[in-house]
Short mmCIF file of C-alpha atoms in Angstrom, two decimals:
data_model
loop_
_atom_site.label_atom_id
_atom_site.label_comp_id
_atom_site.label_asym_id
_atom_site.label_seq_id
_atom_site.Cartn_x
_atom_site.Cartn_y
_atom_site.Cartn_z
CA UNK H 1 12.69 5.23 -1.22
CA UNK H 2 12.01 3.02 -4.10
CA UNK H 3 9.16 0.27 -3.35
CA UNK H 4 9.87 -3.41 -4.48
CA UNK H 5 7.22 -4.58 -6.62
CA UNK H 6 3.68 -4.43 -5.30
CA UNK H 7 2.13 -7.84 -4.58
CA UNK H 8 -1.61 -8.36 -5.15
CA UNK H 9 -3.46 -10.02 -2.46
CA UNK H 10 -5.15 -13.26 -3.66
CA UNK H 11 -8.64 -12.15 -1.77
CA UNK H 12 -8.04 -8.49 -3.44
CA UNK H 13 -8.40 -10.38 -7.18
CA UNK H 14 -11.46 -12.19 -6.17
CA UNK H 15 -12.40 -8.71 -4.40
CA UNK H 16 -12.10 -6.88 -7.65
CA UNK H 17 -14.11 -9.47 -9.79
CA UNK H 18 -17.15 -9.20 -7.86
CA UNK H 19 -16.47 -5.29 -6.91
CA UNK H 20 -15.99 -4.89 -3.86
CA UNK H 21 -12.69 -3.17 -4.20
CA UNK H 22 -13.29 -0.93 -7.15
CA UNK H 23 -10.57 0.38 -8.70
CA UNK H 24 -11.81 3.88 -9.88
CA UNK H 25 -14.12 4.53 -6.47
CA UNK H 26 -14.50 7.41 -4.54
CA UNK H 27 -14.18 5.23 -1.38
CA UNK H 28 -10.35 6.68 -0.66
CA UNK H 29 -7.10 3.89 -0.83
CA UNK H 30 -5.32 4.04 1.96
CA UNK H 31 -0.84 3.40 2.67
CA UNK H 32 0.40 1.78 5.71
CA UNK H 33 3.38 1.27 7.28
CA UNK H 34 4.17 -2.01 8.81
CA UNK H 35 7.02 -3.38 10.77
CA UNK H 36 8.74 -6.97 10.26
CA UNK H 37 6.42 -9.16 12.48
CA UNK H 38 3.58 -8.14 9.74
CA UNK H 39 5.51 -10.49 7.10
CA UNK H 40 3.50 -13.31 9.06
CA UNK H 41 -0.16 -12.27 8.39
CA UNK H 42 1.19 -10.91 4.60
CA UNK H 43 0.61 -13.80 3.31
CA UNK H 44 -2.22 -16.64 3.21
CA UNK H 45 -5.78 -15.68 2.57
CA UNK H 46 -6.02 -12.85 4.42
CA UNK H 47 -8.96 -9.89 3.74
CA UNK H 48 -8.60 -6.45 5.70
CA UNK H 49 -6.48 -4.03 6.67
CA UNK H 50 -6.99 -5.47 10.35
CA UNK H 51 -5.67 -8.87 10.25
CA UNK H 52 -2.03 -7.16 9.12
CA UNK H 53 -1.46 -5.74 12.20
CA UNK H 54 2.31 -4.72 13.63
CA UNK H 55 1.89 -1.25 12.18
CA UNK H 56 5.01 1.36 12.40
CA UNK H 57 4.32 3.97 15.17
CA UNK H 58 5.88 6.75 16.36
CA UNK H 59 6.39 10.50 14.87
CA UNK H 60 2.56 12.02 14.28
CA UNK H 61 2.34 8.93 11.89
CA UNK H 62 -0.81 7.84 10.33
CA UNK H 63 -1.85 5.97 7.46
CA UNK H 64 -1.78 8.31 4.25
CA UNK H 65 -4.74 8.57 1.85
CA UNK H 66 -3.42 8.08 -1.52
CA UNK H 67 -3.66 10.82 -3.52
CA UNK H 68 -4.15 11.19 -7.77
CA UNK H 69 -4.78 8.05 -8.67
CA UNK H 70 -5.25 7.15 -12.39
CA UNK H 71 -5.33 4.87 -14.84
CA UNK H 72 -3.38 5.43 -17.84
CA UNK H 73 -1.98 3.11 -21.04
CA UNK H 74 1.00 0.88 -20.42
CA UNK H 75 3.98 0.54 -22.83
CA UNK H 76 2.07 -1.68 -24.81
CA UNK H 77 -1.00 -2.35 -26.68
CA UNK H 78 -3.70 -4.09 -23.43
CA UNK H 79 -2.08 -2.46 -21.28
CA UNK H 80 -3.86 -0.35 -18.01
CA UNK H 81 -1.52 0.68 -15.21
CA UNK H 82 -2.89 1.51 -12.06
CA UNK H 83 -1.01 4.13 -10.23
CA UNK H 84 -1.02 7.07 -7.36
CA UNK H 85 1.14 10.04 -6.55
CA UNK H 86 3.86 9.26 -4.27
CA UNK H 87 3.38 9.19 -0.66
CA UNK H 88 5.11 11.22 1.98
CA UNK H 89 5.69 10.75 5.52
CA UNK H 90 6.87 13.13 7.71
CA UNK H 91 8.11 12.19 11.37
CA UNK H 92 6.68 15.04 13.77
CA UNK H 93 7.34 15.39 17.38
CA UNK H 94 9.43 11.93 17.54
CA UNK H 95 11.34 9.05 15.45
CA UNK H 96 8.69 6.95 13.45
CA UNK H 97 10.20 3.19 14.31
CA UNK H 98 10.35 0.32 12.38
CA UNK H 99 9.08 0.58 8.71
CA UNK H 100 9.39 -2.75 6.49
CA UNK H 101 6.22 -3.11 4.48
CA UNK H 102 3.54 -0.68 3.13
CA UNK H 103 0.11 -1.39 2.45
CA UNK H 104 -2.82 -0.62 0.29
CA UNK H 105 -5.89 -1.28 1.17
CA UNK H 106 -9.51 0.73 0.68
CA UNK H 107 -11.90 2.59 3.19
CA UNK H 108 -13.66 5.44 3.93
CA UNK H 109 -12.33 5.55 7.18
CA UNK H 110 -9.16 4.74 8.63
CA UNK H 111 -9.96 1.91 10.37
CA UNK H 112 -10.38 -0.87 7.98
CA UNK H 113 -11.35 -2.28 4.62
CA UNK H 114 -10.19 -4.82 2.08
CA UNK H 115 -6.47 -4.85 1.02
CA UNK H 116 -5.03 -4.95 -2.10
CA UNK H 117 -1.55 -5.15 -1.83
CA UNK H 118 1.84 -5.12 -0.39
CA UNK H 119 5.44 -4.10 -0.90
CA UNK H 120 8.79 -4.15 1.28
CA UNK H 121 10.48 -1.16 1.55
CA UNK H 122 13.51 -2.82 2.67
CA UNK H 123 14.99 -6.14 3.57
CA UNK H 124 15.16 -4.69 7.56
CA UNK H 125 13.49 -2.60 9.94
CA UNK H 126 14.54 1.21 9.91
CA UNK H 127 13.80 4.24 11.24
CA UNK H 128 12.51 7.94 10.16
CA UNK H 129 14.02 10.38 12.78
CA UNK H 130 12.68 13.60 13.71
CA UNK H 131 11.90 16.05 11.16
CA UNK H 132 12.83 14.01 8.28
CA UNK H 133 10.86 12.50 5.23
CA UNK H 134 9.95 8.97 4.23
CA UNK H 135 8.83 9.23 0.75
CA UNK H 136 7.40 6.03 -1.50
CA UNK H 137 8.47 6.25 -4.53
CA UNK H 138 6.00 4.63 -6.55
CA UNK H 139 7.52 2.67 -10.06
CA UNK H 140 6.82 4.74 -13.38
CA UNK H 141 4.68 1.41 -14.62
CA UNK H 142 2.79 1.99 -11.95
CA UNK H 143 1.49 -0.37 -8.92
CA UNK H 144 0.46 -2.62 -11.10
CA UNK H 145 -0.47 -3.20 -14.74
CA UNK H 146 -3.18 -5.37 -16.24
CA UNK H 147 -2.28 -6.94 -19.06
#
């Protein structure tokens, strides 16, 4: 499944200016799943991963460490993209229920940290049943370029 384009936090600029999201860290970023009733707390001035809330459940699901991240040349002259291999989610044991909205955000552990951004999967709720894949196809300009 193809992402719509990634939207940058305001906090997460501010966050990066003064470091404390650093783009090329060790600290791990981190994807979640969200269902509709997250598009409330998406927007506003909002800072970590746990004022998002109304995360997808269901199926052995857990956030997903993002793996291979890099930062290469864009198309043009300036230009750094920031990107990650894509994703994959695997619904174990049960359906995971009600995916909308992924998020990135950094921690060492899975229970918090600042975000950095957002994208909706689709313009409704859906489902992953049993034993199938829910992969996020991340755009070949990456999640974001700086220009």
């Amino acid at each position: 499944m193809a992402a719509s384009a990634w939207t940058i936090f305001d906090r997460a600029k501010y966050y990066i200016g003064n470091g404390t999201i650093n783009l090329s860290a060790t600290a791990p970023f981190r994807l979640s799943l969200h269902q509709t009733a997250a598009s409330a707390n998406l927007v506003g001035d909002i800072t970590v991963y746990s004022s998002v809330g109304s995360e997808s459940s269901g199926g052995g699901y857990a956030a997903a460490t993002l793996g291979a991240i890099t930062w290469t040349t864009g198309t043009s002259a300036g230009q750094m993209k920031w990107d990650c291999s894509d994703p994959i989610f695997t619904a174990s044991a049960s359906t995971l229920s009600a995916v909308r909205y992924a998020v990135i955000w950094q921690s060492a552990s899975a229970g918090g940290g600042p975000l950095l951004c957002y994208a909706a999967l689709s313009a409704s709720e859906f489902d992953v049943s049993t034993s199938n894949t829910l992969t996020i196809q991340m755009n070949t300009n990456g999640i974001f370029t700086l220009t």
